[in-house]
Amino acid sequence: MPQRNPARMNGLRVMITGAGGGIGTPLARMLAQAGAHVTGIDRSDCPACHASIVTDLSDDAALAKLAQRLQDDCPDILVNVAGVMRFGLHESQPIDALALCYRVNLLVPAVLARSVAAPMRQRGSGQIVNVGSVLGSIPYPWFAAYSSSKAGLAALSQGLRRELQGSGVTVTHINPRAARTPFNNGEVNRFLALTGMKADEPEWVARRIAIAIIERRETVNIGAMEQVFAALNAIAPRLVDNGLAGQIRKVRAEFN
């Protein structure tokens, strides 16, 4: 992994939500190896981190307490990795499951970014990192809530970047493809197999995220074909509709 200038990385305080997960754990380890002091934020202790904040991001009081903590003791880098997957026909999704998906994937990053934005801007340095998904730029059927929550996260990142332009604060947004983690249940794995969608190894994804953080990149889209389809979807979505038609027929036969 590229080495960051010691004056820019060594000793920097990084806080990572979802640091106990399949992507968060290797990411925390890599940033620690690069010289950062890493605090994990998750529902249990994060062994790869120097310290852990054990909390429940689905709880209003816990989120408010965490937000205040980040505002009062602002890290050098905030990394929003924690996420919730929803798969299946949108009409079948329970309302509370939809609320949790939008909360963890979009509201939590927005609240935590709000907490650190002013302190970072006032001191003239910092980095806010949001880990989205390629499904945010290429919304897929059976992932309507997840896709739209990640599309919102991309818009949040872009809006923050423009607000903080010239302040010394970097906003980094990263769109991975699917990864082989417990985040995917059996149905999601079946969907990936039916559609031929690539699932990357967690270590490889974490390394790409770590490099983006170290290099202070702004936007990173993982996957050459995914980048092409994302651009097409933005300017000619009907072409993507036609391109996905065969995959959709296979999935509809399996899951409808």
PDB file of C-alpha atoms in Angstrom:
ATOM      1  CA  MET A   1       0.000   0.000   0.000  1.00  0.00           C
ATOM      2  CA  PRO A   2       1.395   3.479  -0.809  1.00  0.00           C
ATOM      3  CA  GLN A   3       2.969   5.212   2.155  1.00  0.00           C
ATOM      4  CA  ARG A   4       1.499   8.494   3.249  1.00  0.00           C
ATOM      5  CA  ASN A   5       3.818  11.326   4.174  1.00  0.00           C
ATOM      6  CA  PRO A   6       4.448  10.794   7.933  1.00  0.00           C
ATOM      7  CA  ALA A   7       3.593  14.420   8.618  1.00  0.00           C
ATOM      8  CA  ARG A   8       0.182  13.791   7.052  1.00  0.00           C
ATOM      9  CA  MET A   9      -0.673  10.352   8.445  1.00  0.00           C
ATOM     10  CA  ASN A  10       1.353   9.312  11.448  1.00  0.00           C
ATOM     11  CA  GLY A  11      -0.504  10.074  14.631  1.00  0.00           C
ATOM     12  CA  LEU A  12      -3.661  11.260  12.862  1.00  0.00           C
ATOM     13  CA  ARG A  13      -6.792  10.245  14.741  1.00  0.00           C
ATOM     14  CA  VAL A  14      -9.242   8.244  12.656  1.00  0.00           C
ATOM     15  CA  MET A  15     -12.751   7.217  13.688  1.00  0.00           C
ATOM     16  CA  ILE A  16     -14.449   4.465  11.660  1.00  0.00           C
ATOM     17  CA  THR A  17     -18.094   3.437  11.940  1.00  0.00           C
ATOM     18  CA  GLY A  18     -18.676  -0.257  11.261  1.00  0.00           C
ATOM     19  CA  ALA A  19     -15.060  -0.991  12.195  1.00  0.00           C
ATOM     20  CA  GLY A  20     -15.978  -4.489  13.346  1.00  0.00           C
ATOM     21  CA  GLY A  21     -17.423  -5.524   9.985  1.00  0.00           C
ATOM     22  CA  GLY A  22     -16.081  -7.338   6.957  1.00  0.00           C
ATOM     23  CA  ILE A  23     -14.708  -4.175   5.318  1.00  0.00           C
ATOM     24  CA  GLY A  24     -14.218  -2.060   8.450  1.00  0.00           C
ATOM     25  CA  THR A  25     -11.902  -4.540  10.178  1.00  0.00           C
ATOM     26  CA  PRO A  26      -9.229  -4.790   7.457  1.00  0.00           C
ATOM     27  CA  LEU A  27      -9.554  -1.057   6.760  1.00  0.00           C
ATOM     28  CA  ALA A  28      -8.916  -0.237  10.425  1.00  0.00           C
ATOM     29  CA  ARG A  29      -5.903  -2.530  10.441  1.00  0.00           C
ATOM     30  CA  MET A  30      -4.431  -0.968   7.284  1.00  0.00           C
ATOM     31  CA  LEU A  31      -4.839   2.589   8.538  1.00  0.00           C
ATOM     32  CA  ALA A  32      -3.283   1.629  11.857  1.00  0.00           C
ATOM     33  CA  GLN A  33      -0.357   0.083   9.983  1.00  0.00           C
ATOM     34  CA  ALA A  34      -0.003   3.353   8.073  1.00  0.00           C
ATOM     35  CA  GLY A  35       0.520   5.145  11.372  1.00  0.00           C
ATOM     36  CA  ALA A  36      -2.927   6.432  12.289  1.00  0.00           C
ATOM     37  CA  HIS A  37      -4.524   6.081  15.720  1.00  0.00           C
ATOM     38  CA  VAL A  38      -7.795   4.297  14.926  1.00  0.00           C
ATOM     39  CA  THR A  39     -10.961   4.293  17.021  1.00  0.00           C
ATOM     40  CA  GLY A  40     -13.683   1.910  15.928  1.00  0.00           C
ATOM     41  CA  ILE A  41     -17.377   2.666  16.322  1.00  0.00           C
ATOM     42  CA  ASP A  42     -19.579  -0.435  16.338  1.00  0.00           C
ATOM     43  CA  ARG A  43     -21.965  -2.530  18.425  1.00  0.00           C
ATOM     44  CA  SER A  44     -19.032  -4.443  19.942  1.00  0.00           C
ATOM     45  CA  ASP A  45     -15.301  -3.958  20.488  1.00  0.00           C
ATOM     46  CA  CYS A  46     -13.197  -3.625  17.340  1.00  0.00           C
ATOM     47  CA  PRO A  47     -10.054  -5.768  17.771  1.00  0.00           C
ATOM     48  CA  ALA A  48      -8.204  -4.141  14.851  1.00  0.00           C
ATOM     49  CA  CYS A  49      -8.503  -0.679  16.442  1.00  0.00           C
ATOM     50  CA  HIS A  50      -6.518   1.061  19.144  1.00  0.00           C
ATOM     51  CA  ALA A  51      -9.778   1.967  20.910  1.00  0.00           C
ATOM     52  CA  SER A  52     -13.475   1.240  20.532  1.00  0.00           C
ATOM     53  CA  ILE A  53     -16.692   3.158  21.045  1.00  0.00           C
ATOM     54  CA  VAL A  54     -19.427   0.588  21.591  1.00  0.00           C
ATOM     55  CA  THR A  55     -22.774   2.054  20.589  1.00  0.00           C
ATOM     56  CA  ASP A  56     -25.984   1.374  18.669  1.00  0.00           C
ATOM     57  CA  LEU A  57     -26.349   3.661  15.659  1.00  0.00           C
ATOM     58  CA  SER A  58     -30.024   2.720  15.370  1.00  0.00           C
ATOM     59  CA  ASP A  59     -30.790   4.383  18.729  1.00  0.00           C
ATOM     60  CA  ASP A  60     -31.596   8.119  18.746  1.00  0.00           C
ATOM     61  CA  ALA A  61     -30.066   8.838  22.151  1.00  0.00           C
ATOM     62  CA  ALA A  62     -26.907   6.869  21.353  1.00  0.00           C
ATOM     63  CA  LEU A  63     -26.476   8.654  18.019  1.00  0.00           C
ATOM     64  CA  ALA A  64     -26.940  12.061  19.645  1.00  0.00           C
ATOM     65  CA  LYS A  65     -24.352  11.179  22.310  1.00  0.00           C
ATOM     66  CA  LEU A  66     -21.871  10.003  19.685  1.00  0.00           C
ATOM     67  CA  ALA A  67     -22.436  13.113  17.566  1.00  0.00           C
ATOM     68  CA  GLN A  68     -21.730  15.351  20.551  1.00  0.00           C
ATOM     69  CA  ARG A  69     -18.589  13.376  21.359  1.00  0.00           C
ATOM     70  CA  LEU A  70     -17.260  13.816  17.822  1.00  0.00           C
ATOM     71  CA  GLN A  71     -18.071  17.512  17.885  1.00  0.00           C
ATOM     72  CA  ASP A  72     -16.313  18.051  21.224  1.00  0.00           C
ATOM     73  CA  ASP A  73     -13.289  15.894  20.369  1.00  0.00           C
ATOM     74  CA  CYS A  74     -13.122  16.009  16.595  1.00  0.00           C
ATOM     75  CA  PRO A  75     -10.955  13.383  14.868  1.00  0.00           C
ATOM     76  CA  ASP A  76      -8.653  14.187  11.983  1.00  0.00           C
ATOM     77  CA  ILE A  77     -10.527  11.727   9.766  1.00  0.00           C
ATOM     78  CA  LEU A  78     -14.089  10.405  10.008  1.00  0.00           C
ATOM     79  CA  VAL A  79     -14.831   7.275   7.960  1.00  0.00           C
ATOM     80  CA  ASN A  80     -18.467   6.213   7.527  1.00  0.00           C
ATOM     81  CA  VAL A  81     -18.418   2.495   6.674  1.00  0.00           C
ATOM     82  CA  ALA A  82     -21.401   1.145   8.672  1.00  0.00           C
ATOM     83  CA  GLY A  83     -24.274   0.093   6.453  1.00  0.00           C
ATOM     84  CA  VAL A  84     -27.467  -1.955   6.261  1.00  0.00           C
ATOM     85  CA  MET A  85     -28.473  -4.061   3.269  1.00  0.00           C
ATOM     86  CA  ARG A  86     -32.057  -4.557   2.114  1.00  0.00           C
ATOM     87  CA  PHE A  87     -32.799  -7.071  -0.634  1.00  0.00           C
ATOM     88  CA  GLY A  88     -36.094  -8.103  -2.191  1.00  0.00           C
ATOM     89  CA  LEU A  89     -39.132  -6.572  -3.844  1.00  0.00           C
ATOM     90  CA  HIS A  90     -39.687  -3.105  -2.460  1.00  0.00           C
ATOM     91  CA  GLU A  91     -43.366  -3.835  -1.894  1.00  0.00           C
ATOM     92  CA  SER A  92     -42.392  -6.617   0.535  1.00  0.00           C
ATOM     93  CA  GLN A  93     -40.069  -4.527   2.723  1.00  0.00           C
ATOM     94  CA  PRO A  94     -41.270  -3.890   6.312  1.00  0.00           C
ATOM     95  CA  ILE A  95     -41.474  -0.208   7.159  1.00  0.00           C
ATOM     96  CA  ASP A  96     -39.148  -0.551  10.150  1.00  0.00           C
ATOM     97  CA  ALA A  97     -36.562  -2.305   7.950  1.00  0.00           C
ATOM     98  CA  LEU A  98     -36.734   0.519   5.402  1.00  0.00           C
ATOM     99  CA  ALA A  99     -36.328   3.085   8.178  1.00  0.00           C
ATOM    100  CA  LEU A 100     -33.231   1.299   9.502  1.00  0.00           C
ATOM    101  CA  CYS A 101     -31.721   1.092   6.014  1.00  0.00           C
ATOM    102  CA  TYR A 102     -32.087   4.817   5.357  1.00  0.00           C
ATOM    103  CA  ARG A 103     -31.022   5.667   8.884  1.00  0.00           C
ATOM    104  CA  VAL A 104     -27.737   3.766   8.984  1.00  0.00           C
ATOM    105  CA  ASN A 105     -26.811   4.313   5.327  1.00  0.00           C
ATOM    106  CA  LEU A 106     -27.678   8.000   5.075  1.00  0.00           C
ATOM    107  CA  LEU A 107     -28.904   9.689   8.260  1.00  0.00           C
ATOM    108  CA  VAL A 108     -26.037   8.469  10.459  1.00  0.00           C
ATOM    109  CA  PRO A 109     -23.301   9.645   8.042  1.00  0.00           C
ATOM    110  CA  ALA A 110     -25.122  12.968   7.652  1.00  0.00           C
ATOM    111  CA  VAL A 111     -25.377  13.468  11.428  1.00  0.00           C
ATOM    112  CA  LEU A 112     -21.753  12.525  12.084  1.00  0.00           C
ATOM    113  CA  ALA A 113     -20.490  14.644   9.175  1.00  0.00           C
ATOM    114  CA  ARG A 114     -22.483  17.555  10.601  1.00  0.00           C
ATOM    115  CA  SER A 115     -20.729  17.077  13.939  1.00  0.00           C
ATOM    116  CA  VAL A 116     -17.192  17.221  12.543  1.00  0.00           C
ATOM    117  CA  ALA A 117     -17.621  19.668   9.652  1.00  0.00           C
ATOM    118  CA  ALA A 118     -17.463  22.878  11.709  1.00  0.00           C
ATOM    119  CA  PRO A 119     -14.513  21.836  13.935  1.00  0.00           C
ATOM    120  CA  MET A 120     -12.577  20.626  10.887  1.00  0.00           C
ATOM    121  CA  ARG A 121     -13.324  23.808   8.957  1.00  0.00           C
ATOM    122  CA  GLN A 122     -12.363  26.018  11.891  1.00  0.00           C
ATOM    123  CA  ARG A 123      -8.964  24.359  12.297  1.00  0.00           C
ATOM    124  CA  GLY A 124      -8.430  24.242   8.518  1.00  0.00           C
ATOM    125  CA  SER A 125      -7.870  20.507   8.173  1.00  0.00           C
ATOM    126  CA  GLY A 126      -9.690  17.166   8.198  1.00  0.00           C
ATOM    127  CA  GLN A 127     -11.226  14.493   6.032  1.00  0.00           C
ATOM    128  CA  ILE A 128     -14.745  13.069   5.859  1.00  0.00           C
ATOM    129  CA  VAL A 129     -14.922   9.699   4.104  1.00  0.00           C
ATOM    130  CA  ASN A 130     -18.212   8.141   3.015  1.00  0.00           C
ATOM    131  CA  VAL A 131     -18.247   4.577   1.722  1.00  0.00           C
ATOM    132  CA  GLY A 132     -21.151   4.203  -0.670  1.00  0.00           C
ATOM    133  CA  SER A 133     -21.862   1.555  -3.291  1.00  0.00           C
ATOM    134  CA  VAL A 134     -21.868   1.167  -7.041  1.00  0.00           C
ATOM    135  CA  LEU A 135     -25.616   0.489  -6.598  1.00  0.00           C
ATOM    136  CA  GLY A 136     -25.982   4.147  -5.634  1.00  0.00           C
ATOM    137  CA  SER A 137     -25.028   5.176  -9.167  1.00  0.00           C
ATOM    138  CA  ILE A 138     -26.537   2.143 -10.929  1.00  0.00           C
ATOM    139  CA  PRO A 139     -29.746   1.475  -8.960  1.00  0.00           C
ATOM    140  CA  TYR A 140     -30.724  -2.171  -9.210  1.00  0.00           C
ATOM    141  CA  PRO A 141     -34.147  -3.786  -8.845  1.00  0.00           C
ATOM    142  CA  TRP A 142     -34.566  -5.753  -5.612  1.00  0.00           C
ATOM    143  CA  PHE A 143     -32.195  -3.210  -4.028  1.00  0.00           C
ATOM    144  CA  ALA A 144     -34.410  -0.123  -4.314  1.00  0.00           C
ATOM    145  CA  ALA A 145     -34.033   1.101  -0.727  1.00  0.00           C
ATOM    146  CA  TYR A 146     -30.343   0.246  -0.495  1.00  0.00           C
ATOM    147  CA  SER A 147     -29.600   1.853  -3.875  1.00  0.00           C
ATOM    148  CA  SER A 148     -31.500   5.029  -3.068  1.00  0.00           C
ATOM    149  CA  SER A 149     -29.876   5.351   0.363  1.00  0.00           C
ATOM    150  CA  LYS A 150     -26.431   5.076  -1.241  1.00  0.00           C
ATOM    151  CA  ALA A 151     -27.407   7.533  -3.986  1.00  0.00           C
ATOM    152  CA  GLY A 152     -28.327   9.952  -1.212  1.00  0.00           C
ATOM    153  CA  LEU A 153     -24.941   9.387   0.417  1.00  0.00           C
ATOM    154  CA  ALA A 154     -23.236  10.301  -2.870  1.00  0.00           C
ATOM    155  CA  ALA A 155     -25.251  13.524  -3.015  1.00  0.00           C
ATOM    156  CA  LEU A 156     -24.383  14.270   0.622  1.00  0.00           C
ATOM    157  CA  SER A 157     -20.689  13.844  -0.170  1.00  0.00           C
ATOM    158  CA  GLN A 158     -20.881  16.111  -3.196  1.00  0.00           C
ATOM    159  CA  GLY A 159     -22.809  18.802  -1.348  1.00  0.00           C
ATOM    160  CA  LEU A 160     -20.374  18.720   1.588  1.00  0.00           C
ATOM    161  CA  ARG A 161     -17.400  18.882  -0.768  1.00  0.00           C
ATOM    162  CA  ARG A 162     -18.764  22.064  -2.315  1.00  0.00           C
ATOM    163  CA  GLU A 163     -19.547  23.595   1.071  1.00  0.00           C
ATOM    164  CA  LEU A 164     -16.067  22.861   2.386  1.00  0.00           C
ATOM    165  CA  GLN A 165     -14.136  23.768  -0.760  1.00  0.00           C
ATOM    166  CA  GLY A 166     -11.072  25.834   0.101  1.00  0.00           C
ATOM    167  CA  SER A 167     -11.359  25.114   3.826  1.00  0.00           C
ATOM    168  CA  GLY A 168      -8.607  22.480   4.007  1.00  0.00           C
ATOM    169  CA  VAL A 169     -11.197  19.735   4.601  1.00  0.00           C
ATOM    170  CA  THR A 170     -11.348  16.881   2.084  1.00  0.00           C
ATOM    171  CA  VAL A 171     -14.544  14.934   1.405  1.00  0.00           C
ATOM    172  CA  THR A 172     -13.875  11.486  -0.038  1.00  0.00           C
ATOM    173  CA  HIS A 173     -16.609   9.298  -1.525  1.00  0.00           C
ATOM    174  CA  ILE A 174     -15.902   5.688  -2.494  1.00  0.00           C
ATOM    175  CA  ASN A 175     -18.218   3.350  -4.414  1.00  0.00           C
ATOM    176  CA  PRO A 176     -17.191  -0.317  -4.028  1.00  0.00           C
ATOM    177  CA  ARG A 177     -18.790  -3.230  -5.816  1.00  0.00           C
ATOM    178  CA  ALA A 178     -20.203  -6.160  -3.870  1.00  0.00           C
ATOM    179  CA  ALA A 179     -17.734  -7.778  -1.498  1.00  0.00           C
ATOM    180  CA  ARG A 180     -17.618 -11.324  -0.120  1.00  0.00           C
ATOM    181  CA  THR A 181     -18.656 -10.540   3.446  1.00  0.00           C
ATOM    182  CA  PRO A 182     -21.437 -11.669   5.829  1.00  0.00           C
ATOM    183  CA  PHE A 183     -23.176  -8.429   4.751  1.00  0.00           C
ATOM    184  CA  ASN A 184     -24.605 -10.564   1.923  1.00  0.00           C
ATOM    185  CA  ASN A 185     -27.163 -13.170   2.921  1.00  0.00           C
ATOM    186  CA  GLY A 186     -27.949 -16.301   0.910  1.00  0.00           C
ATOM    187  CA  GLU A 187     -30.468 -14.525  -1.319  1.00  0.00           C
ATOM    188  CA  VAL A 188     -28.018 -11.744  -2.170  1.00  0.00           C
ATOM    189  CA  ASN A 189     -25.343 -14.295  -3.037  1.00  0.00           C
ATOM    190  CA  ARG A 190     -27.854 -16.118  -5.234  1.00  0.00           C
ATOM    191  CA  PHE A 191     -28.667 -12.811  -6.952  1.00  0.00           C
ATOM    192  CA  LEU A 192     -24.979 -12.179  -7.605  1.00  0.00           C
ATOM    193  CA  ALA A 193     -24.600 -15.643  -9.113  1.00  0.00           C
ATOM    194  CA  LEU A 194     -27.664 -15.274 -11.349  1.00  0.00           C
ATOM    195  CA  THR A 195     -26.618 -11.869 -12.666  1.00  0.00           C
ATOM    196  CA  GLY A 196     -22.903 -12.569 -12.921  1.00  0.00           C
ATOM    197  CA  MET A 197     -22.099  -9.568 -10.749  1.00  0.00           C
ATOM    198  CA  LYS A 198     -18.546  -9.586  -9.420  1.00  0.00           C
ATOM    199  CA  ALA A 199     -17.947  -9.761  -5.666  1.00  0.00           C
ATOM    200  CA  ASP A 200     -14.522  -8.607  -4.512  1.00  0.00           C
ATOM    201  CA  GLU A 201     -12.426  -9.890  -1.633  1.00  0.00           C
ATOM    202  CA  PRO A 202     -12.855  -7.702   1.485  1.00  0.00           C
ATOM    203  CA  GLU A 203      -9.106  -7.151   1.879  1.00  0.00           C
ATOM    204  CA  TRP A 204      -8.873  -5.848  -1.690  1.00  0.00           C
ATOM    205  CA  VAL A 205     -11.805  -3.478  -1.186  1.00  0.00           C
ATOM    206  CA  ALA A 206     -10.403  -2.242   2.129  1.00  0.00           C
ATOM    207  CA  ARG A 207      -7.047  -1.592   0.468  1.00  0.00           C
ATOM    208  CA  ARG A 208      -8.671   0.524  -2.225  1.00  0.00           C
ATOM    209  CA  ILE A 209     -10.504   2.530   0.441  1.00  0.00           C
ATOM    210  CA  ALA A 210      -7.314   2.940   2.484  1.00  0.00           C
ATOM    211  CA  ILE A 211      -5.420   4.214  -0.554  1.00  0.00           C
ATOM    212  CA  ALA A 212      -8.210   6.703  -1.318  1.00  0.00           C
ATOM    213  CA  ILE A 213      -7.994   7.999   2.263  1.00  0.00           C
ATOM    214  CA  ILE A 214      -4.204   8.156   2.283  1.00  0.00           C
ATOM    215  CA  GLU A 215      -4.100   9.947  -1.068  1.00  0.00           C
ATOM    216  CA  ARG A 216      -6.983  12.248  -0.073  1.00  0.00           C
ATOM    217  CA  ARG A 217      -8.914  11.328  -3.199  1.00  0.00           C
ATOM    218  CA  GLU A 218     -12.324  12.890  -3.776  1.00  0.00           C
ATOM    219  CA  THR A 219     -14.313  10.275  -5.705  1.00  0.00           C
ATOM    220  CA  VAL A 220     -13.348   6.648  -6.302  1.00  0.00           C
ATOM    221  CA  ASN A 221     -15.509   4.232  -8.309  1.00  0.00           C
ATOM    222  CA  ILE A 222     -14.258   0.652  -8.125  1.00  0.00           C
ATOM    223  CA  GLY A 223     -14.562  -1.376 -11.333  1.00  0.00           C
ATOM    224  CA  ALA A 224     -13.990  -0.297 -14.939  1.00  0.00           C
ATOM    225  CA  MET A 225     -17.292  -1.602 -16.319  1.00  0.00           C
ATOM    226  CA  GLU A 226     -19.161  -0.220 -13.315  1.00  0.00           C
ATOM    227  CA  GLN A 227     -17.759   3.216 -14.111  1.00  0.00           C
ATOM    228  CA  VAL A 228     -18.987   2.925 -17.689  1.00  0.00           C
ATOM    229  CA  PHE A 229     -22.479   1.801 -16.628  1.00  0.00           C
ATOM    230  CA  ALA A 230     -22.673   4.554 -13.991  1.00  0.00           C
ATOM    231  CA  ALA A 231     -21.889   7.183 -16.623  1.00  0.00           C
ATOM    232  CA  LEU A 232     -24.427   5.662 -19.017  1.00  0.00           C
ATOM    233  CA  ASN A 233     -27.066   5.530 -16.296  1.00  0.00           C
ATOM    234  CA  ALA A 234     -26.567   9.238 -15.637  1.00  0.00           C
ATOM    235  CA  ILE A 235     -27.009  10.306 -19.256  1.00  0.00           C
ATOM    236  CA  ALA A 236     -29.005   7.503 -20.914  1.00  0.00           C
ATOM    237  CA  PRO A 237     -30.770   5.346 -18.313  1.00  0.00           C
ATOM    238  CA  ARG A 238     -32.883   3.583 -20.960  1.00  0.00           C
ATOM    239  CA  LEU A 239     -29.697   2.009 -22.340  1.00  0.00           C
ATOM    240  CA  VAL A 240     -28.987   0.577 -18.909  1.00  0.00           C
ATOM    241  CA  ASP A 241     -32.591  -0.617 -18.669  1.00  0.00           C
ATOM    242  CA  ASN A 242     -32.077  -2.550 -21.899  1.00  0.00           C
ATOM    243  CA  GLY A 243     -28.710  -3.860 -20.763  1.00  0.00           C
ATOM    244  CA  LEU A 244     -30.160  -5.196 -17.505  1.00  0.00           C
ATOM    245  CA  ALA A 245     -33.283  -6.710 -19.064  1.00  0.00           C
ATOM    246  CA  GLY A 246     -31.834 -10.214 -19.361  1.00  0.00           C
ATOM    247  CA  GLN A 247     -30.560 -10.204 -15.789  1.00  0.00           C
ATOM    248  CA  ILE A 248     -33.909  -8.959 -14.530  1.00  0.00           C
ATOM    249  CA  ARG A 249     -35.779 -11.778 -16.272  1.00  0.00           C
ATOM    250  CA  LYS A 250     -33.547 -14.354 -14.571  1.00  0.00           C
ATOM    251  CA  VAL A 251     -33.954 -12.763 -11.155  1.00  0.00           C
ATOM    252  CA  ARG A 252     -37.712 -12.310 -11.519  1.00  0.00           C
ATOM    253  CA  ALA A 253     -38.089 -16.009 -12.303  1.00  0.00           C
ATOM    254  CA  GLU A 254     -36.127 -16.864  -9.156  1.00  0.00           C
ATOM    255  CA  PHE A 255     -37.384 -14.360  -6.585  1.00  0.00           C
ATOM    256  CA  ASN A 256     -40.868 -13.143  -7.607  1.00  0.00           C
TER     257      ASN A 256
END
